[in-house]
Coordinates of C-alpha atoms in Angstrom, one line a residue:
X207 CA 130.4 90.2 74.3
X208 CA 128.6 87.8 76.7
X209 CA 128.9 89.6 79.3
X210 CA 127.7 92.5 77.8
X211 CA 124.3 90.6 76.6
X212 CA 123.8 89.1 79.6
X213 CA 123.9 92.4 81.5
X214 CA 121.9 93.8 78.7
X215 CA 119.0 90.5 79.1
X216 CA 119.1 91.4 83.3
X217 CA 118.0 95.0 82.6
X218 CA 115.5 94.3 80.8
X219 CA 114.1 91.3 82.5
X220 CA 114.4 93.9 85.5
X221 CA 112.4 96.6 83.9
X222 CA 109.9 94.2 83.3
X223 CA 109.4 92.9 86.6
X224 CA 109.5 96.8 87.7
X225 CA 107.3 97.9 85.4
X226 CA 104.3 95.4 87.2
X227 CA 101.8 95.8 89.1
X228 CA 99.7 99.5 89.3
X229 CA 101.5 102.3 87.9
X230 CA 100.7 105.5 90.0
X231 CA 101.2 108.7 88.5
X232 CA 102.8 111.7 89.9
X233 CA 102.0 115.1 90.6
X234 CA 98.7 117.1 92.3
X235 CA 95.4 115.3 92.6
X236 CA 93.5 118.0 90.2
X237 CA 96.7 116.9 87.8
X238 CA 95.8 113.5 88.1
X239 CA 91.7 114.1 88.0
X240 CA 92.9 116.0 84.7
X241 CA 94.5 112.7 83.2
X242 CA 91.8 110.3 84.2
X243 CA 89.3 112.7 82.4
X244 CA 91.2 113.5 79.3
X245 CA 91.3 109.2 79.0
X246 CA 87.8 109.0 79.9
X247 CA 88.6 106.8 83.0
X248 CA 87.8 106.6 86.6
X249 CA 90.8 108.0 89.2
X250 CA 91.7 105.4 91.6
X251 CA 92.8 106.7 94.6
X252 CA 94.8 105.0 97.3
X253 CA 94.3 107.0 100.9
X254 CA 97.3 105.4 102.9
X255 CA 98.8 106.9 105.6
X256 CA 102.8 106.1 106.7
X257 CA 101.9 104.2 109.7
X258 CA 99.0 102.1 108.4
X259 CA 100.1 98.3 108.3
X260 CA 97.5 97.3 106.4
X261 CA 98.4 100.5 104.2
X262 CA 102.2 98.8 103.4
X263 CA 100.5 95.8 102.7
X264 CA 98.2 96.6 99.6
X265 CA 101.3 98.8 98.2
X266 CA 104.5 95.7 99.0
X267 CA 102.4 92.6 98.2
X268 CA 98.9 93.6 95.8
X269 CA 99.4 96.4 94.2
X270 CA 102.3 94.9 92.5
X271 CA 100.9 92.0 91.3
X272 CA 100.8 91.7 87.8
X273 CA 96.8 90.9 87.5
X274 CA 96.2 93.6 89.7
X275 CA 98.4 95.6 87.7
X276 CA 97.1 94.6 84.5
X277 CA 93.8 95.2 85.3
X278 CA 93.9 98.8 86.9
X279 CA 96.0 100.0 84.1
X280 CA 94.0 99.6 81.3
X281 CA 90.9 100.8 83.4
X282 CA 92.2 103.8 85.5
X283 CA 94.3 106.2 85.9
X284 CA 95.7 105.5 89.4
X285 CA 97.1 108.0 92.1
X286 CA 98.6 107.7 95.7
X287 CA 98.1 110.2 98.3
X288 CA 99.3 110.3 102.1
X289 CA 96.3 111.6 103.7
X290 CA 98.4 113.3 106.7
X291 CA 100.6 115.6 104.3
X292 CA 100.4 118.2 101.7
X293 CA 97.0 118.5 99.6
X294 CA 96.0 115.0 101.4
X295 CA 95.7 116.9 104.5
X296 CA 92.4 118.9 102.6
X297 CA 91.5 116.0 100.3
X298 CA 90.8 113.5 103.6
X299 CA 88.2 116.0 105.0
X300 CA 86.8 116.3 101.1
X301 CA 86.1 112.6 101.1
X302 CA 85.6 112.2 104.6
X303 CA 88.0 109.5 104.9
X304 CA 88.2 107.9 108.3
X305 CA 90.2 104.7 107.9
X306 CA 93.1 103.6 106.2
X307 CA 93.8 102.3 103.6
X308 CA 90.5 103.8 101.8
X309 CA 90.3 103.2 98.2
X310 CA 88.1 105.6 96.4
X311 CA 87.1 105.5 92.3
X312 CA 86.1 108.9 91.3
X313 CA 84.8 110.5 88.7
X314 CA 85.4 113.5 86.0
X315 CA 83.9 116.0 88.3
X316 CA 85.7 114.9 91.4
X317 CA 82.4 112.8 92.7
X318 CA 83.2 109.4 94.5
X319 CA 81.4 106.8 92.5
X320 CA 83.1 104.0 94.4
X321 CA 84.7 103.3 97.3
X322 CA 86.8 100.4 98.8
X323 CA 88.1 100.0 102.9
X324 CA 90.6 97.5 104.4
X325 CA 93.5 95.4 103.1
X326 CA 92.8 92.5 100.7
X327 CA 93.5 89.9 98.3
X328 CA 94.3 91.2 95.0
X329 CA 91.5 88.9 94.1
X330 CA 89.1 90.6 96.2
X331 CA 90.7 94.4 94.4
X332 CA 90.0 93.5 91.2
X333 CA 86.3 92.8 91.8
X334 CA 85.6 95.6 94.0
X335 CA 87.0 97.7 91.1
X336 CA 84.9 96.0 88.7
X337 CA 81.9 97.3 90.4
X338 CA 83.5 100.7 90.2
X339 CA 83.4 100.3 86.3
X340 CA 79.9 99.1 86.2
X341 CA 77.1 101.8 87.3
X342 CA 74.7 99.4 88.9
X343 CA 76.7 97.9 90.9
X344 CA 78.2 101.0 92.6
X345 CA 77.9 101.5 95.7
X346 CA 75.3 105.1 95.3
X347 CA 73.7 103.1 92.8
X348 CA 72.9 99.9 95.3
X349 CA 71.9 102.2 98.1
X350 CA 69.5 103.9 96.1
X351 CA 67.7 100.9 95.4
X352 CA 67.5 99.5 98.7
X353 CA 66.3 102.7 100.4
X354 CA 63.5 103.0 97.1
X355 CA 62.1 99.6 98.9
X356 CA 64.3 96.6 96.6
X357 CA 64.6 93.3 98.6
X358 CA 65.0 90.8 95.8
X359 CA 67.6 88.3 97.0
X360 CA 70.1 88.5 95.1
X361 CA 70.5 91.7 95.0
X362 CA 70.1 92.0 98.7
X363 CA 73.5 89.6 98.9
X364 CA 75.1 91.9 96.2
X365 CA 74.5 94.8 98.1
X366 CA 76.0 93.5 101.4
X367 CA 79.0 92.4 99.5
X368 CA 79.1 96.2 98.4
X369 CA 78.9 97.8 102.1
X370 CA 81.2 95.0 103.8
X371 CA 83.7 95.6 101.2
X372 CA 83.6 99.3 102.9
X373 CA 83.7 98.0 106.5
X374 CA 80.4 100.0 106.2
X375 CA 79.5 99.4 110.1
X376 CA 75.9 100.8 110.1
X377 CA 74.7 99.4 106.8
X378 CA 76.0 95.5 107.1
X379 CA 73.8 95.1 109.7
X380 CA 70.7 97.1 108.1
X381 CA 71.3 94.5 105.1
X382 CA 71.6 91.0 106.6
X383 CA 68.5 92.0 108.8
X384 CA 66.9 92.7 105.8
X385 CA 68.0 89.5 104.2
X386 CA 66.9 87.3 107.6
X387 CA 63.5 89.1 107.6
X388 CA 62.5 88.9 104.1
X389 CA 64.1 84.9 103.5
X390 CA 64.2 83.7 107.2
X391 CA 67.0 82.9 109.3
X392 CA 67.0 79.1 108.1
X393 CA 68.3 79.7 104.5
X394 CA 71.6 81.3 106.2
X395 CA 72.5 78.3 108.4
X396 CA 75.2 76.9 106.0
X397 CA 79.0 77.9 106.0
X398 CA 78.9 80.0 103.0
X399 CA 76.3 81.9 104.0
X400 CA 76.4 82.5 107.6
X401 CA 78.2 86.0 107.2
X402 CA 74.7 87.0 106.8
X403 CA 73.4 86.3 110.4
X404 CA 77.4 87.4 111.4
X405 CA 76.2 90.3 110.1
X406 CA 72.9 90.9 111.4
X407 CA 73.5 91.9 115.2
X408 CA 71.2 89.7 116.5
X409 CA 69.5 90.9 119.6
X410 CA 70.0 88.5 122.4
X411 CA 66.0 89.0 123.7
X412 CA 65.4 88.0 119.8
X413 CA 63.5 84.8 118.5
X414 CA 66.2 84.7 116.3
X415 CA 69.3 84.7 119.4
X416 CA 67.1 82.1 120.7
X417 CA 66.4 79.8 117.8
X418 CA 70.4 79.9 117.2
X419 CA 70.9 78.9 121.3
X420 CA 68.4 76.1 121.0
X421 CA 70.1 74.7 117.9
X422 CA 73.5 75.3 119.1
X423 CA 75.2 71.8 118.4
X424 CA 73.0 71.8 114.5
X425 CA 74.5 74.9 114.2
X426 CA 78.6 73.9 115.1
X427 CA 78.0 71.2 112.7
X428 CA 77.0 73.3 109.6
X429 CA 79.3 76.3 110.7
X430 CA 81.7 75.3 112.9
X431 CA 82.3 76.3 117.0
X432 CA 83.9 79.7 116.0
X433 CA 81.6 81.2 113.9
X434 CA 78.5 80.3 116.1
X435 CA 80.4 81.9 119.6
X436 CA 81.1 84.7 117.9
X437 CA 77.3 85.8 116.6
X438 CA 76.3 84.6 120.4
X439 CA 79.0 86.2 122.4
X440 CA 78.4 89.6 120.5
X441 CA 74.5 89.2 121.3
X442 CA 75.1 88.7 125.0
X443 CA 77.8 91.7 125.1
X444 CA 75.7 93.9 123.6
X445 CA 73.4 93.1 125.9
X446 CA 75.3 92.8 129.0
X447 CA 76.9 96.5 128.7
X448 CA 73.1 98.3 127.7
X449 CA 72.3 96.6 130.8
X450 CA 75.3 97.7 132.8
X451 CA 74.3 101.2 131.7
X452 CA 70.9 100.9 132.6
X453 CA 71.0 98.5 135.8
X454 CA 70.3 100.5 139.1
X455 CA 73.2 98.5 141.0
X456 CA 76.6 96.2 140.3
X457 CA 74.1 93.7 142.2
X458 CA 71.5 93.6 139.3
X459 CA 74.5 93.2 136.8
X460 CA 76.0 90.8 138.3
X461 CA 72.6 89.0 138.2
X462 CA 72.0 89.3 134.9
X463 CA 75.8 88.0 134.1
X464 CA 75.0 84.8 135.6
X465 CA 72.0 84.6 133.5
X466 CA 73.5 85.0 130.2
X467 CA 76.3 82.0 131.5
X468 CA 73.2 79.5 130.8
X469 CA 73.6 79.7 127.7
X470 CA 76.9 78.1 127.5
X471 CA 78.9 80.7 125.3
X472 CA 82.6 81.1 125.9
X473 CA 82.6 85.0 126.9
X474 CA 86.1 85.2 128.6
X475 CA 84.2 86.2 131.7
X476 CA 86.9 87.9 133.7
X477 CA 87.8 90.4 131.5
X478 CA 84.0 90.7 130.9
X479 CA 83.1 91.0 134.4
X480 CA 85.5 93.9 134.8
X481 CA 84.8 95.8 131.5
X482 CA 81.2 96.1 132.5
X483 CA 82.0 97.4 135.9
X484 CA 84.2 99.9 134.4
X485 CA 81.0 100.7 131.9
X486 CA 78.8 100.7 135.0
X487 CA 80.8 103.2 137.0
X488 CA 80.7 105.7 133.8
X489 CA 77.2 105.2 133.3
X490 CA 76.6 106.2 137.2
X491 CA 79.0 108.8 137.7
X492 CA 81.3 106.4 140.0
X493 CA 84.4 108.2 138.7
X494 CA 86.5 107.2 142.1
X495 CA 85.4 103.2 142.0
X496 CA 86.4 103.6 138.2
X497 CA 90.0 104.9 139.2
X498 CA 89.5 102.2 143.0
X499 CA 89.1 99.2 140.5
X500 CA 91.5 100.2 137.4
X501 CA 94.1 100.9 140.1
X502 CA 93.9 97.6 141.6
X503 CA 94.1 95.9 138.3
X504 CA 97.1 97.5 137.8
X505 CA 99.0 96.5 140.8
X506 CA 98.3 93.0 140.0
X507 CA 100.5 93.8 137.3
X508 CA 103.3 95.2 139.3
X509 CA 106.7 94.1 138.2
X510 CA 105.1 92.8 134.4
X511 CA 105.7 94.9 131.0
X512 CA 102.2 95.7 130.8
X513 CA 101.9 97.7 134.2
X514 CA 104.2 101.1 132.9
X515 CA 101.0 100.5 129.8
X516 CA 98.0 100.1 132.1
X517 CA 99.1 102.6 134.4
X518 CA 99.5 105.1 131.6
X519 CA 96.1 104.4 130.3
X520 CA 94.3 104.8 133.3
X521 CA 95.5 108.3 132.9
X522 CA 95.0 109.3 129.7
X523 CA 91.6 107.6 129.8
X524 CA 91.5 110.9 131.9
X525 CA 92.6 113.0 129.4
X526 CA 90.5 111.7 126.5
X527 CA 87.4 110.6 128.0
X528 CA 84.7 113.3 129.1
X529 CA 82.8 111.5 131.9
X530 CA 85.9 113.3 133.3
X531 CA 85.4 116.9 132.6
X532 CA 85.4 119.3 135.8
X533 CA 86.6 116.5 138.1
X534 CA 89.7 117.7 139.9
X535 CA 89.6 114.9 142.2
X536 CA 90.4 112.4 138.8
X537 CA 93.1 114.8 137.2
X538 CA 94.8 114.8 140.7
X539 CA 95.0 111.5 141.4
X540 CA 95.6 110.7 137.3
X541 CA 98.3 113.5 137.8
X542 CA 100.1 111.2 140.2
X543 CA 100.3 108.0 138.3
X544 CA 102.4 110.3 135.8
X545 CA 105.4 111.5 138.2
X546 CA 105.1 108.5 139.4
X547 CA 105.7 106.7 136.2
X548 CA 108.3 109.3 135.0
X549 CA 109.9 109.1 138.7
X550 CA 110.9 105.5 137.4
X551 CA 113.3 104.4 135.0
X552 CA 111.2 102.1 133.2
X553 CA 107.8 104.4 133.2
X554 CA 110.4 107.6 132.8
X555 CA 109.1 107.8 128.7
X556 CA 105.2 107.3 129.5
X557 CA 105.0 108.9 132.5
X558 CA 106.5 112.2 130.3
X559 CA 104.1 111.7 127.8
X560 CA 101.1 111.3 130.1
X561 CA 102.4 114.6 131.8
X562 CA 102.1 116.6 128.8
X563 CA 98.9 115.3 127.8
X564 CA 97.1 116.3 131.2
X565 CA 99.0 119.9 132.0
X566 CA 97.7 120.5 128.1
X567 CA 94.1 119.4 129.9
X568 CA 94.4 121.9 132.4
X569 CA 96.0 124.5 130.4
X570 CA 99.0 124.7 132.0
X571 CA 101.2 125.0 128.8
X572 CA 104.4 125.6 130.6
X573 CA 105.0 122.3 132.3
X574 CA 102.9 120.4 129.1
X575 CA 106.0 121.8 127.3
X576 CA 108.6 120.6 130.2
X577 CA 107.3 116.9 130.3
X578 CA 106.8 117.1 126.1
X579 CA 110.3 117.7 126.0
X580 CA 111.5 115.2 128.4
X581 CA 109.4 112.9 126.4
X582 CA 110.7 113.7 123.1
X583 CA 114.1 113.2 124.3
X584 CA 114.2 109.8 126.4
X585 CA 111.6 108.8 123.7
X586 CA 114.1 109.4 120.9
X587 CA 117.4 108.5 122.5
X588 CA 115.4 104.9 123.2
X589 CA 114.7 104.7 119.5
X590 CA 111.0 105.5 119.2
X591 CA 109.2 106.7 116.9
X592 CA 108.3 110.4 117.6
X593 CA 106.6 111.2 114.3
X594 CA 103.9 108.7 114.8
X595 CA 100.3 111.0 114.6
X596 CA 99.4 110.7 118.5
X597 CA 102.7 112.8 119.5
X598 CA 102.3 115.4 116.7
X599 CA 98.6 115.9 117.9
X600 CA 99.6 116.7 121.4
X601 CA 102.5 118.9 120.2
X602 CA 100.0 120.7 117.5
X603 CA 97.8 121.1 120.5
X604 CA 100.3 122.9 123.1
X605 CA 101.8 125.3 120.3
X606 CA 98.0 126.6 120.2
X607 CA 97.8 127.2 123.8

């Protein structure tokens, strides 16, 4: 009889601790915009996709928190859809979804009120739903109010917590410049609000990039080191690769490098110094010193497990990048690193999948098939993952040719 009321406490204790965190109902998406409207509630709607990291994470460790639980269940009727299968397919073009995990609130008539981007604390979830529940702090709501002309301050801040909470990339910046101009640059120098100016792009030919360069060491002391490089070195790259686009030679760049070094900021030049050379070669049509200089950088790599990598991506830069259309010189020579690769025992799976992707460039479906095969094979037999979305795009992409 113990026995039995000790199984009988562990079942329940276990449907207790199963029953936590955000209870996701099954079914369609209209059934589940049906639910939420009969209940008078917003739909929550987590966009994941089944490779997203990031994706696993909110589902495994915040979703099933009780709070988070707590809180989403008596406020929403929540629903789950994989954005690459089934009705998810149609529903990520709807909502023009473009990263993962997106977390949308909508409403009765299908309309997104709300919308959420990223992995985050549970913390963080249940006050970026909160402003999903109230209407002026939504996200159509706040923008309307800062296009009609509002730069109060405080609602300025709110509204940047509202677009960073969306990884919104073109509207953080429009917000902390409007912050710095209306409330100068000085009232953001302190730790907790220096995600402002972070956010602000400052322009390295600014009086603002120059105020923060003169008063570099008042700066690391109210921010720290990290946080003041960082708003520096993304002035000066910005910079440096506009003017590796504009320059007239790899002279004149290299000139204006040097300059920026004055200012002291770590850059991690080497790599910098190459990456705007590569930029610089786009930029002037120097598609054979591209290939010259990316080819040497791999072979300083020979014999490492990066060089099968590099090698690979120098050709399917090839294949993806349109500086290279009508250039049979580059889709020869990006041709070769592939048998060369797949010649090799250790670039055999690459060098395949490189293959396919450039005879599917030049329409030659036939061998795109052959060295997709090959691919799918070693890949497989080597344990990786052919479902992942890059190989099903290039397999989609030869069945139509």
């Amino acid at each position: 009889m113990k026995k039995i009321l000790i199984i009988v406490v562990s079942m329940f204790a276990c449907g207790s601790l199963f029953s936590q965190g955000i209870e996701f109902k099954h079914g369609t998406f209209n059934e589940a915009l049906a639910k939420a409207k009969k209940e008078n509630k917003l739909l929550f709607m987590d966009c994941y996709t089944s490779w997203c990291g990031p994706c696993k994470y909110l589902s495994e460790t915040i979703f099933s928190q009780k709070e988070v639980g707590d809180f989403f269940n008596k406020n929403f009727v929540s629903f789950k859809m994989d954005m690459e299968k089934g009705e998810g397919i149609e529903l990520c073009k709807k909502y023009q979804v473009k990263s993962f995990p997106t977390l949308l609130f909508i409403d009765a008539k299908g309309s997104v009120v709300h919308k959420l981007v990223g992995g985050m604390p549970g913390e963080e979830l249940i006050k970026g739903a909160q402003a999903a529940l109230n209407p002026n702090l939504r996200i159509g709501t706040l923008r309307e109010k800062f296009e009609g002309g509002n730069r109060e301050y405080e609602f300025l801040l709110t509204y940047l917590t509202a677009v960073k909470r969306q990884y919104d990339k073109v509207n953080i910046p429009l917000v902390s410049k409007a912050l710095i101009e209306n409330y100068s640059l000085e009232k953001f120098l302190t730790k907790d609000l220096f995600y402002v100016i972070s956010g602000a792009n400052i322009n390295y030919v600014s009086k603002e990039y120059r105020y923060l360069v003169q008063n570099k060491d008042v700066l690391i002391n109210k921010v720290g080191a990290k946080e003041c490089d960082a708003v520096l070195r993304k002035a000066i790259r910005t910079h440096l690769f506009q003017f590796a686009e504009e320059c007239f030679s790899l002279t004149d760049l290299k000139k204006e490098i040097e300059k920026c070094k004055k200012d002291k900021v770590y850059l991690n030049i080497e790599d910098l110094e190459r990456d705007l050379s590569y930029t610089y070669c786009f930029a002037h049509g120097q598609l054979k010193k591209w290939f010259d200089l990316k080819l040497q950088e791999a072979a300083n790599l020979k014999g490492s497990p990066n060089y099968v990598y590099v090698m690979h991506n120098i050709g399917d830069e090839v294949v993806r990048n349109p500086k290279f259309k009508g250039s049979e010189e580059s889709i020869n020579r990006a041709l070769k690193i592939g048998h060369e690769l797949a010649d090799n025992d250790d670039g055999v799976i690459m060098g395949n999948f490189l293959l396919a992707k450039l005879y599917l460039k030049v329409g030659n479906k036939e061998k795109a098939q052959k060295h997709y095969d090959l691919f799918i094979e070693i890949n497989g037999e080597a344990g990786g993952n052919n479902t992942h979305p890059s190989v099903a795009k290039v397999k989609n992409a030869i069945d139509l040719l």
